[in-house]
XYZ file of C-alpha atoms in Angstrom:
670
model
C 0.000 0.000 0.000
C 1.382 3.402 -0.965
C 0.856 5.853 1.896
C -0.329 9.284 0.880
C 0.832 11.695 3.515
C 2.845 11.371 6.707
C 1.740 8.834 9.344
C 3.158 7.992 12.751
C 1.812 4.540 13.609
C 0.435 1.366 12.063
C -1.992 -0.544 14.290
C -3.842 -3.862 13.834
C -4.849 -7.091 15.516
C -3.291 -10.266 14.146
C -4.085 -13.912 14.711
C -4.772 -17.338 13.279
C -8.465 -17.994 12.737
C -9.956 -20.542 15.113
C -11.305 -22.437 12.098
C -7.776 -23.233 10.910
C -6.162 -26.627 11.364
C -5.304 -26.803 15.120
C -1.651 -27.493 14.249
C -1.405 -24.370 12.057
C 1.282 -21.771 12.694
C 1.471 -18.322 11.068
C 4.078 -15.584 10.914
C 3.042 -11.955 10.434
C 5.326 -9.201 9.161
C 5.026 -5.459 8.656
C 7.435 -4.141 6.037
C 8.108 -0.516 5.208
C 10.003 0.587 2.119
C 11.394 -2.944 1.806
C 12.612 -3.202 5.431
C 11.115 -5.444 8.121
C 9.544 -3.255 10.806
C 7.846 -6.054 12.754
C 7.865 -9.842 12.758
C 5.665 -11.917 15.053
C 6.530 -15.184 16.695
C 4.745 -18.212 15.153
C 1.120 -17.911 16.251
C -1.345 -20.784 16.604
C -5.182 -20.704 16.634
C -5.400 -20.876 20.427
C -3.191 -17.791 20.920
C -6.083 -15.451 20.187
C -5.732 -11.937 18.730
C -2.469 -10.060 19.292
C -2.328 -6.260 19.073
C 0.410 -4.856 16.824
C 1.602 -1.244 17.036
C 4.497 -0.204 14.772
C 6.143 3.170 14.137
C 5.979 4.087 10.441
C 7.323 7.628 10.467
C 8.810 8.465 7.084
C 7.519 5.269 5.469
C 6.130 5.662 1.941
C 5.236 2.065 1.067
C 3.674 -0.317 3.603
C 3.409 -4.084 3.097
C 1.628 -6.659 5.296
C 2.857 -10.242 4.966
C 1.315 -13.466 6.264
C 2.824 -16.889 5.735
C 2.367 -20.373 7.139
C 5.148 -21.752 9.310
C 6.211 -25.398 9.541
C 4.564 -28.331 7.802
C 1.838 -27.506 5.248
C -1.685 -27.812 6.632
C -4.970 -28.242 4.803
C -6.329 -25.002 6.214
C -4.264 -22.154 7.670
C -6.001 -18.785 7.834
C -4.103 -15.769 9.117
C -6.050 -12.564 9.726
C -5.262 -8.849 10.004
C -8.152 -7.103 11.744
C -8.940 -3.393 12.002
C -5.708 -2.340 10.283
C -5.216 1.447 10.399
C -2.424 3.960 9.903
C -2.609 6.885 12.316
C -1.260 10.341 12.864
C -2.181 12.801 15.563
C -5.156 14.240 13.700
C -6.487 11.211 11.774
C -6.792 7.446 11.400
C -6.969 5.881 7.931
C -8.074 2.320 7.224
C -5.468 0.376 5.263
C -7.047 -0.457 1.912
C -6.127 -3.569 -0.074
C -3.677 -3.128 -2.926
C -6.403 -4.213 -5.350
C -9.861 -2.627 -5.109
C -12.780 -4.896 -4.295
C -14.716 -5.751 -7.451
C -18.454 -4.883 -7.546
C -19.617 -8.557 -7.528
C -17.529 -9.226 -4.418
C -18.740 -6.033 -2.758
C -22.329 -7.013 -3.518
C -21.688 -10.413 -1.943
C -20.555 -8.794 1.317
C -23.530 -6.439 1.264
C -25.915 -9.393 1.001
C -24.288 -10.994 4.028
C -24.318 -7.728 5.992
C -28.091 -7.352 5.524
C -28.985 -11.049 5.839
C -30.931 -10.581 9.091
C -32.636 -7.279 8.242
C -36.394 -7.347 7.631
C -38.178 -4.897 5.327
C -41.599 -4.225 6.838
C -43.296 -2.724 9.875
C -43.907 -5.002 12.857
C -47.541 -4.805 14.060
C -46.654 -4.120 17.692
C -45.494 -1.254 19.868
C -43.475 -3.586 22.081
C -39.670 -3.776 21.753
C -40.006 -7.096 19.907
C -42.455 -9.763 18.906
C -42.215 -13.553 18.755
C -43.643 -15.440 15.788
C -44.246 -19.193 15.662
C -42.826 -20.653 12.439
C -43.093 -23.965 10.612
C -39.515 -25.175 10.452
C -39.821 -26.521 6.876
C -40.794 -23.154 5.424
C -37.973 -20.828 4.393
C -37.793 -17.457 6.097
C -38.163 -14.441 3.799
C -37.127 -11.143 5.477
C -39.124 -9.257 2.832
C -42.405 -10.947 3.816
C -44.301 -9.992 7.009
C -45.152 -12.976 9.204
C -48.777 -14.208 9.149
C -50.747 -12.347 11.796
C -52.125 -15.579 13.273
C -48.574 -16.805 14.009
C -47.581 -13.774 16.112
C -47.489 -14.963 19.720
C -48.963 -18.333 18.715
C -48.043 -21.470 20.690
C -45.234 -23.691 19.444
C -46.651 -27.140 18.740
C -45.208 -30.565 17.987
C -46.487 -34.127 17.569
C -44.212 -37.106 18.260
C -43.997 -40.711 19.372
C -41.849 -42.005 22.265
C -38.189 -42.025 21.226
C -38.735 -39.534 18.407
C -37.115 -36.102 17.976
C -39.353 -33.304 16.752
C -38.542 -29.673 15.835
C -40.345 -26.445 16.655
C -39.322 -22.961 15.520
C -39.915 -19.326 16.318
C -38.570 -15.984 15.113
C -37.810 -12.870 17.147
C -38.397 -9.593 15.264
C -36.721 -6.650 17.048
C -38.196 -3.137 16.914
C -35.596 -1.870 19.365
C -32.040 -2.958 20.077
C -32.141 -6.108 22.214
C -29.092 -6.937 24.324
C -27.988 -10.315 25.667
C -31.163 -12.116 24.581
C -31.602 -15.399 26.428
C -34.042 -18.223 25.693
C -35.171 -20.405 28.581
C -37.393 -23.476 28.245
C -39.219 -24.973 31.223
C -39.930 -28.661 31.833
C -42.659 -30.176 29.663
C -45.430 -31.520 31.891
C -48.696 -33.416 31.668
C -50.186 -34.490 34.974
C -47.422 -36.231 36.933
C -45.342 -36.943 33.829
C -42.364 -34.714 33.006
C -39.998 -34.358 30.058
C -37.034 -32.375 31.437
C -36.080 -29.045 29.895
C -32.645 -30.459 29.017
C -34.426 -32.660 26.455
C -35.101 -29.503 24.426
C -32.095 -28.520 22.308
C -32.185 -24.793 21.455
C -30.223 -23.616 18.414
C -29.672 -20.326 16.605
C -30.412 -20.386 12.881
C -27.566 -18.696 11.014
C -28.448 -16.890 7.808
C -25.469 -16.758 5.491
C -24.205 -16.978 1.945
C -24.233 -20.341 0.181
C -22.887 -20.840 -3.331
C -25.690 -21.153 -5.865
C -23.997 -24.211 -7.421
C -21.122 -26.019 -5.722
C -18.723 -25.296 -8.620
C -19.502 -21.538 -8.711
C -17.292 -18.715 -7.368
C -18.376 -17.159 -4.059
C -19.821 -14.022 -5.707
C -22.588 -16.246 -7.093
C -24.116 -16.948 -3.705
C -27.508 -16.525 -2.051
C -28.378 -15.927 1.598
C -30.038 -19.004 3.108
C -31.043 -20.133 6.595
C -28.702 -23.078 6.928
C -26.652 -23.680 10.057
C -28.017 -24.437 13.535
C -25.536 -22.878 15.909
C -25.353 -24.211 19.496
C -27.293 -21.961 21.850
C -25.769 -18.792 23.246
C -27.175 -15.433 24.272
C -27.031 -12.861 21.471
C -27.783 -9.234 20.679
C -30.572 -8.614 18.162
C -30.284 -5.088 16.676
C -33.397 -3.076 15.866
C -34.782 -3.916 12.443
C -33.334 -7.422 12.398
C -34.647 -10.897 13.127
C -33.330 -14.050 14.732
C -34.749 -17.529 14.157
C -34.530 -20.209 16.857
C -34.725 -23.947 16.179
C -35.857 -26.199 19.024
C -35.585 -29.998 18.931
C -37.547 -31.943 21.536
C -36.004 -35.342 22.324
C -38.947 -37.444 23.518
C -37.812 -40.149 25.988
C -38.347 -43.770 24.976
C -40.586 -44.296 28.001
C -42.594 -41.061 27.717
C -46.262 -41.475 28.605
C -48.837 -40.435 26.023
C -50.513 -37.078 26.516
C -50.370 -33.350 25.839
C -47.295 -31.839 27.488
C -46.924 -28.109 28.046
C -43.954 -25.861 28.749
C -43.096 -22.209 28.387
C -40.410 -20.692 26.197
C -39.209 -17.439 27.741
C -37.357 -14.874 25.627
C -35.443 -12.502 27.934
C -33.534 -9.461 26.614
C -31.404 -7.627 29.161
C -33.238 -4.576 30.499
C -36.430 -5.292 28.522
C -39.653 -7.095 29.464
C -39.551 -10.837 28.749
C -42.061 -12.575 26.486
C -43.323 -16.115 27.037
C -44.869 -18.408 24.438
C -46.348 -21.846 25.165
C -44.686 -25.013 23.868
C -47.157 -27.878 23.451
C -46.007 -31.394 22.636
C -48.457 -34.213 22.003
C -46.865 -37.593 22.684
C -48.691 -40.302 20.739
C -49.724 -43.641 22.303
C -47.618 -45.877 20.046
C -44.034 -46.399 18.899
C -42.833 -46.246 15.316
C -41.602 -49.585 14.036
C -38.082 -50.124 12.672
C -37.775 -49.665 8.921
C -36.988 -52.816 6.957
C -37.845 -51.859 3.372
C -35.770 -48.652 3.197
C -32.407 -47.537 4.578
C -30.399 -44.322 4.930
C -26.812 -43.209 5.233
C -24.297 -40.607 4.065
C -20.852 -40.415 2.546
C -18.399 -40.118 5.424
C -14.631 -39.653 5.791
C -12.700 -41.315 8.576
C -9.514 -39.557 9.756
C -6.448 -41.010 8.015
C -4.817 -42.021 11.297
C -6.704 -44.669 13.291
C -5.510 -43.049 16.525
C -7.877 -40.179 15.634
C -10.931 -42.395 15.224
C -12.191 -41.912 18.811
C -12.823 -38.265 17.870
C -15.499 -39.280 15.332
C -17.538 -41.534 17.609
C -19.900 -38.690 18.481
C -20.401 -38.090 14.754
C -21.268 -41.762 14.214
C -23.817 -41.551 17.035
C -25.239 -38.413 15.448
C -25.696 -40.192 12.109
C -27.463 -43.067 13.852
C -29.690 -40.586 15.707
C -30.719 -39.105 12.341
C -31.760 -42.444 10.860
C -28.502 -43.579 9.274
C -27.657 -47.281 9.415
C -24.919 -47.361 6.760
C -22.084 -45.211 5.429
C -20.238 -44.824 2.141
C -16.584 -44.745 3.228
C -13.290 -45.053 1.311
C -12.459 -48.432 2.861
C -11.976 -51.827 1.298
C -9.181 -53.984 -0.024
C -5.758 -52.345 0.138
C -2.848 -53.505 -1.980
C 0.849 -52.991 -1.283
C 3.928 -53.957 -3.250
C 6.355 -56.105 -1.282
C 9.342 -58.323 -1.856
C 7.117 -61.288 -2.733
C 4.706 -59.383 -4.961
C 1.447 -57.497 -4.471
C -0.231 -58.217 -1.138
C -3.875 -57.593 -0.250
C -5.063 -56.460 3.181
C -8.499 -55.824 4.692
C -7.306 -54.987 8.218
C -8.191 -51.285 8.069
C -11.663 -52.209 6.830
C -11.938 -54.746 9.657
C -11.200 -52.045 12.230
C -13.769 -49.744 10.628
C -16.413 -52.489 10.696
C -15.707 -53.141 14.372
C -16.250 -49.459 15.131
C -19.412 -49.210 13.016
C -20.821 -52.370 14.594
C -20.190 -50.948 18.075
C -22.286 -47.908 17.141
C -25.212 -49.921 15.778
C -24.592 -49.662 12.046
C -25.738 -52.585 9.938
C -26.988 -53.626 6.513
C -25.496 -52.897 3.082
C -22.100 -51.216 2.960
C -20.246 -50.334 -0.272
C -16.518 -51.099 0.028
C -13.639 -50.588 -2.387
C -12.248 -53.541 -4.341
C -8.930 -51.739 -4.710
C -8.809 -52.845 -8.357
C -7.536 -49.515 -9.638
C -4.664 -49.495 -7.143
C -3.769 -53.101 -7.942
C -3.678 -52.290 -11.653
C -1.368 -49.308 -11.064
C 0.999 -51.356 -8.910
C 1.161 -54.010 -11.636
C 1.443 -51.349 -14.364
C -1.508 -53.078 -15.985
C -4.163 -51.255 -18.009
C -7.418 -53.258 -17.801
C -8.455 -52.064 -21.285
C -5.242 -51.656 -23.285
C -3.556 -54.749 -21.820
C -6.635 -56.983 -21.820
C -5.320 -59.174 -24.643
C -1.998 -59.711 -22.863
C -2.803 -63.132 -21.406
C 0.130 -63.244 -18.993
C -0.425 -59.725 -17.642
C -4.162 -60.325 -17.291
C -3.598 -63.619 -15.458
C -1.291 -61.886 -12.994
C -3.873 -59.143 -12.412
C -6.668 -61.691 -11.907
C -4.568 -63.580 -9.371
C -3.947 -60.425 -7.325
C -7.639 -59.476 -7.393
C -8.629 -63.047 -6.480
C -6.476 -62.833 -3.353
C -8.050 -59.528 -2.322
C -11.635 -60.553 -3.023
C -11.272 -63.851 -1.166
C -10.068 -61.946 1.880
C -13.016 -59.582 1.497
C -15.434 -62.502 1.242
C -14.035 -64.092 4.411
C -14.320 -60.753 6.195
C -17.974 -60.512 5.143
C -18.645 -63.810 6.933
C -17.038 -62.440 10.109
C -19.483 -59.508 10.105
C -22.929 -60.895 9.212
C -24.482 -57.600 10.393
C -23.226 -56.038 7.170
C -23.573 -56.862 3.501
C -20.304 -55.804 1.888
C -20.849 -54.481 -1.651
C -17.672 -54.326 -3.767
C -17.245 -51.158 -5.838
C -14.359 -49.603 -7.722
C -15.631 -46.729 -9.841
C -18.044 -43.803 -9.420
C -20.457 -42.589 -12.094
C -19.531 -45.261 -14.617
C -21.384 -43.629 -17.519
C -18.842 -40.808 -17.646
C -16.607 -40.366 -20.668
C -14.528 -43.465 -21.533
C -15.253 -45.130 -18.191
C -17.637 -47.976 -18.976
C -15.153 -50.255 -20.770
C -12.690 -49.921 -17.909
C -15.435 -50.573 -15.356
C -16.498 -53.778 -17.128
C -12.945 -55.123 -17.299
C -12.394 -54.468 -13.598
C -15.729 -56.026 -12.658
C -14.986 -59.148 -14.688
C -12.000 -59.705 -12.420
C -14.130 -59.213 -9.305
C -16.901 -61.509 -10.570
C -14.407 -64.332 -11.163
C -13.268 -64.165 -7.537
C -16.355 -63.302 -5.477
C -20.098 -63.838 -5.199
C -20.647 -60.521 -3.383
C -23.073 -58.118 -5.047
C -21.400 -55.296 -6.999
C -22.330 -51.632 -6.455
C -22.041 -48.638 -8.809
C -23.150 -45.016 -8.999
C -24.513 -43.654 -12.259
C -26.341 -40.831 -14.007
C -29.368 -41.843 -16.071
C -29.782 -38.350 -17.539
C -31.774 -38.868 -20.768
C -29.166 -38.356 -23.473
C -27.998 -40.386 -26.478
C -26.322 -43.664 -25.587
C -27.418 -43.911 -21.947
C -29.926 -46.709 -22.558
C -27.359 -48.710 -24.517
C -24.755 -48.226 -21.789
C -27.205 -49.465 -19.150
C -27.935 -52.591 -21.190
C -24.222 -53.256 -21.629
C -23.470 -52.554 -17.972
C -26.331 -54.597 -16.514
C -24.536 -57.992 -16.300
C -21.787 -56.327 -14.269
C -23.859 -54.620 -11.573
C -26.257 -55.690 -8.822
C -26.877 -52.467 -6.894
C -27.385 -49.278 -8.923
C -27.093 -45.991 -7.040
C -28.707 -43.296 -9.198
C -27.945 -39.585 -9.081
C -31.151 -37.961 -7.814
C -30.963 -34.859 -10.007
C -30.485 -37.100 -13.054
C -33.399 -39.304 -11.963
C -35.692 -36.255 -11.903
C -34.585 -35.403 -15.451
C -35.283 -38.990 -16.550
C -38.820 -38.798 -15.138
C -39.355 -35.371 -16.736
C -38.379 -36.874 -20.114
C -41.438 -39.142 -20.007
C -40.366 -42.102 -17.884
C -41.793 -43.257 -14.550
C -40.910 -45.008 -11.321
C -43.140 -47.888 -12.449
C -40.975 -48.285 -15.561
C -37.870 -48.295 -13.368
C -39.419 -50.946 -11.113
C -40.111 -53.183 -14.123
C -36.547 -52.765 -15.369
C -35.131 -53.639 -11.951
C -37.329 -56.721 -11.725
C -36.130 -57.935 -15.139
C -32.483 -57.406 -14.240
C -32.678 -58.566 -10.636
C -30.921 -55.366 -9.559
C -31.548 -53.148 -6.548
C -31.746 -49.341 -6.859
C -30.444 -46.656 -4.508
C -30.211 -42.891 -4.883
C -27.767 -40.140 -3.915
C -29.583 -36.799 -4.055
C -26.877 -34.256 -3.253
C -27.261 -30.688 -2.006
C -25.677 -29.071 -5.072
C -26.156 -25.452 -4.055
C -28.280 -22.788 -2.400
C -31.355 -23.679 -4.486
C -31.643 -27.045 -2.682
C -34.004 -26.279 0.183
C -33.927 -28.079 3.523
C -37.516 -29.158 2.881
C -36.350 -31.048 -0.220
C -34.145 -33.300 1.919
C -37.235 -34.278 3.890
C -39.113 -34.975 0.666
C -36.356 -37.230 -0.690
C -36.067 -39.313 2.480
C -39.822 -39.600 2.830
C -42.176 -39.376 -0.129
C -39.516 -39.841 -2.871
C -38.315 -43.163 -1.509
C -41.857 -44.271 -0.650
C -43.376 -43.946 -4.137
C -40.275 -45.243 -5.930
C -38.427 -48.584 -6.080
C -35.352 -46.820 -4.659
C -34.350 -48.609 -1.461
C -31.527 -46.494 0.028
C -30.678 -42.792 0.111
C -26.942 -42.151 0.634
C -26.040 -38.548 -0.329
C -22.719 -36.718 -0.341
C -21.440 -35.731 2.337
C -21.664 -35.600 6.154
C -19.138 -32.806 5.869
C -16.363 -31.718 3.513
C -15.269 -28.136 4.134
C -12.632 -25.519 3.334
C -11.641 -23.379 6.307
C -14.502 -21.944 8.338
C -17.312 -24.524 7.999
C -20.043 -21.894 8.346
C -18.546 -19.596 5.685
C -19.178 -20.912 2.176
C -17.203 -18.070 0.580
C -13.732 -18.713 2.027
C -12.801 -21.814 0.039
C -11.173 -22.028 -3.392
C -12.755 -19.716 -5.928
C -14.092 -22.617 -8.009
C -15.450 -25.821 -6.473
C -14.937 -24.276 -3.049
C -18.404 -25.061 -1.658
C -18.666 -26.531 1.839
C -20.782 -29.693 1.819
C -22.290 -29.982 5.298
C -25.071 -31.917 6.969
C -23.359 -31.547 10.345
C -19.796 -30.553 11.207
C -17.663 -30.407 14.372
C -17.343 -26.979 15.929
C -13.640 -26.126 15.347
C -13.525 -24.341 18.697
C -15.106 -27.296 20.532
C -14.660 -30.379 18.313
C -16.815 -32.684 20.433
C -19.780 -30.364 19.760
C -21.579 -30.583 16.415
C -22.986 -27.722 14.359
C -26.101 -29.093 12.689
C -28.032 -27.730 9.703
C -31.681 -27.411 8.764
C -30.986 -29.934 5.997
C -29.706 -32.477 8.545
C -32.767 -32.114 10.752
C -34.892 -32.407 7.591
C -33.000 -35.638 6.818
C -34.285 -37.058 10.114
C -37.805 -35.744 9.561
C -37.979 -37.436 6.150
C -36.730 -40.651 7.745
C -39.512 -40.306 10.320
C -42.095 -39.665 7.575
C -41.056 -42.996 6.084
C -41.346 -44.631 9.512
C -44.919 -43.354 9.926
C -45.812 -44.735 6.500
C -43.985 -48.010 7.138
C -45.667 -48.494 10.519
C -49.069 -47.847 8.963
C -48.374 -50.265 6.090
C -47.393 -52.949 8.612
C -50.661 -52.500 10.499
C -52.668 -52.584 7.264
C -51.015 -55.913 6.408
C -51.736 -57.283 9.887
C -55.399 -56.180 9.729
C -55.798 -57.181 6.086
C -59.399 -57.469 4.946
C -60.907 -55.380 7.750
C -62.925 -52.258 7.018
C -60.383 -50.103 8.849
C -57.461 -51.581 6.885
C -59.217 -50.959 3.570
C -59.976 -47.361 4.551
C -56.387 -46.764 5.662
C -55.082 -48.223 2.393
C -57.422 -45.951 0.448
C -55.939 -42.972 2.326
C -52.414 -44.076 1.375
C -53.519 -44.594 -2.234
C -54.866 -41.044 -2.397
C -51.592 -39.702 -1.003
C -49.590 -41.709 -3.534
C -51.778 -40.453 -6.395
C -51.208 -36.880 -5.226
C -47.451 -37.457 -5.316
C -47.230 -39.367 -8.608
C -45.046 -37.280 -10.988
C -46.635 -36.164 -14.265
C -43.885 -35.768 -16.919
C -45.945 -33.252 -18.907
C -46.322 -31.003 -15.864
C -42.669 -31.485 -14.924
C -41.645 -30.198 -18.352
C -43.207 -26.862 -17.397
C -40.995 -26.592 -14.295
C -37.777 -24.650 -14.841
C -34.487 -25.702 -13.319
C -33.227 -28.769 -11.522
C -35.230 -31.175 -9.367
C -38.678 -30.638 -10.922
C -40.294 -33.333 -8.750
C -39.047 -31.752 -5.524
C -39.999 -28.280 -6.755
C -43.524 -29.497 -7.508
C -44.010 -31.197 -4.164
C -42.618 -28.211 -2.249
C -45.391 -26.107 -3.788
C -48.020 -28.716 -2.901
C -46.945 -29.029 0.744
C -46.310 -26.410 3.398
C -45.905 -26.557 7.167
C -49.593 -27.234 7.953
C -49.739 -29.906 5.206
C -46.874 -31.899 6.718
C -48.521 -31.768 10.134
C -51.831 -32.861 8.657
C -50.075 -35.818 6.998
C -48.465 -36.864 10.292
C -51.719 -36.429 12.210
C -53.763 -38.483 9.752
C -51.125 -41.224 9.550
C -51.014 -41.352 13.357
C -54.812 -41.520 13.602
C -54.916 -44.496 11.208
C -52.185 -46.279 13.186
C -54.093 -45.717 16.428
C -57.343 -47.014 14.914
C -55.702 -50.132 13.471
C -53.543 -50.909 16.508
C -56.136 -50.109 19.150
C -53.516 -48.052 20.981
C -55.733 -45.090 21.887
C -54.967 -43.921 25.443
């Protein structure tokens, strides 16, 4: 920075952001006219901010330098805060050497006004509290419905279930140190303690519109659920709160009541009722559908204890399986290529201890084995000797995998070695690798694929079919396939002919993907389709600050997050509205599954026929119409359509009616 005028002092706060890798170290330097005026010691994230004051008398050119110290780390973020140059009569903010471009400036402006509402609040009080349906997105430009102002917070749940409730505080005056206190939930002599209500702050922030986009192409969304703390709410802004009631397994049926007290410092408190109806039955375990997420284990097994809370969190949100990068590992040794499944064994032991079970895709390691042998499965296929050597190595690995599968009958190990096999020049290689696996193992083979309707896809599926048993479809591509005139019934017929099983991975590709859509995929989407498992990308994969989607690489720098450890308190998880929607969709499927079980058990009765007719009407309402989908712009036309058909009251009506049918069929009325 070229200084215009004479200044006496440079002043700033320096430090390493808390969201950096804990082992990060940074050096900070102030240089003037090419000379070093100040150099810090290596700072780490836990050192906190350090105040720097440097004499710059006579300096014409000022340079601030930050560099990482020691071993390279995935994320090291050094910060200069409140940098100013000062003289006796003035302070001047140090501007960057390059001016901020208008798109970037607009991005920061959107974030700065994310919590500001644009209408008059119909009250003369310092603030008002508005009950909100958690599925519905908050729009600061839209006044809240008048009947929701001061309305009770309500929830309906079964024993053992978790159920959300939401409210929004709209401030007319500055509110300081706002605290939220929830009392015990009571009905008669029965009590659900206040500690069973998890209170979170909903953070509104920028999220990239598409995961590959630069940060300037971002939209403000209500995404992260920050662990509770008292906050200030400035006049003219709002703050949404997300409550999750954890209903005990042994909770008695009945209508429980509590109060939620919102207390700003120095202002009158406001109380709103919280009413929870606990239903007189339990949801049955799901057998026809399953859920999981892509998940990364730490590279060092000594770090695995740190993820046990994350595994419990996935189980608590309905997950029974994971897609992890484990499987057969190959190493070159003095006697040749050796296969090992020990790391996978350790992972299975950990997953089993946390209650995971069922299907589990695992790597065959074929690609690594081919590289170690310098064997190209396509180009060298006709080299009989090279192919025989490759087949022998794969046979060793797959036999070890098959023996491991017998040791862990809780899991079905599904060999896989290539993602999205219909990509350019991938299918031939996939087939050659799978031929080697098929010769050595009877385990079912798993793939991911796009069935986007384009030339050649049908032919590729026909060619691929003998070499796959479990097809995991891209959800966005599946919507496009339906929009092109196909149907879930057609898919079911194709799967029956082939004997294959179908899964789906419906990823959150950007800001357009609403939390409500995650609920729809886990619930209605899986219910009306032959898709058995939903396993999306990714529990978390972040760059730097996990709640800042703009600080990663310019392209493909999006933070994929369902839930993520708090960098300042790693044993505490920061959830998202999408992650809670994941659980709610899982619960929707459990309500439907429980009702279907009771219909089967009461088959032929008048009540069972009436309940089935109700389900049939719901299914007909959900059945996608390709002609109507063609009129929907953008991605995910099925989810867009359903999101317009259903709002907060509709979801509650669905749950209530499903519960009423279960009670009538089971005779479980209190």
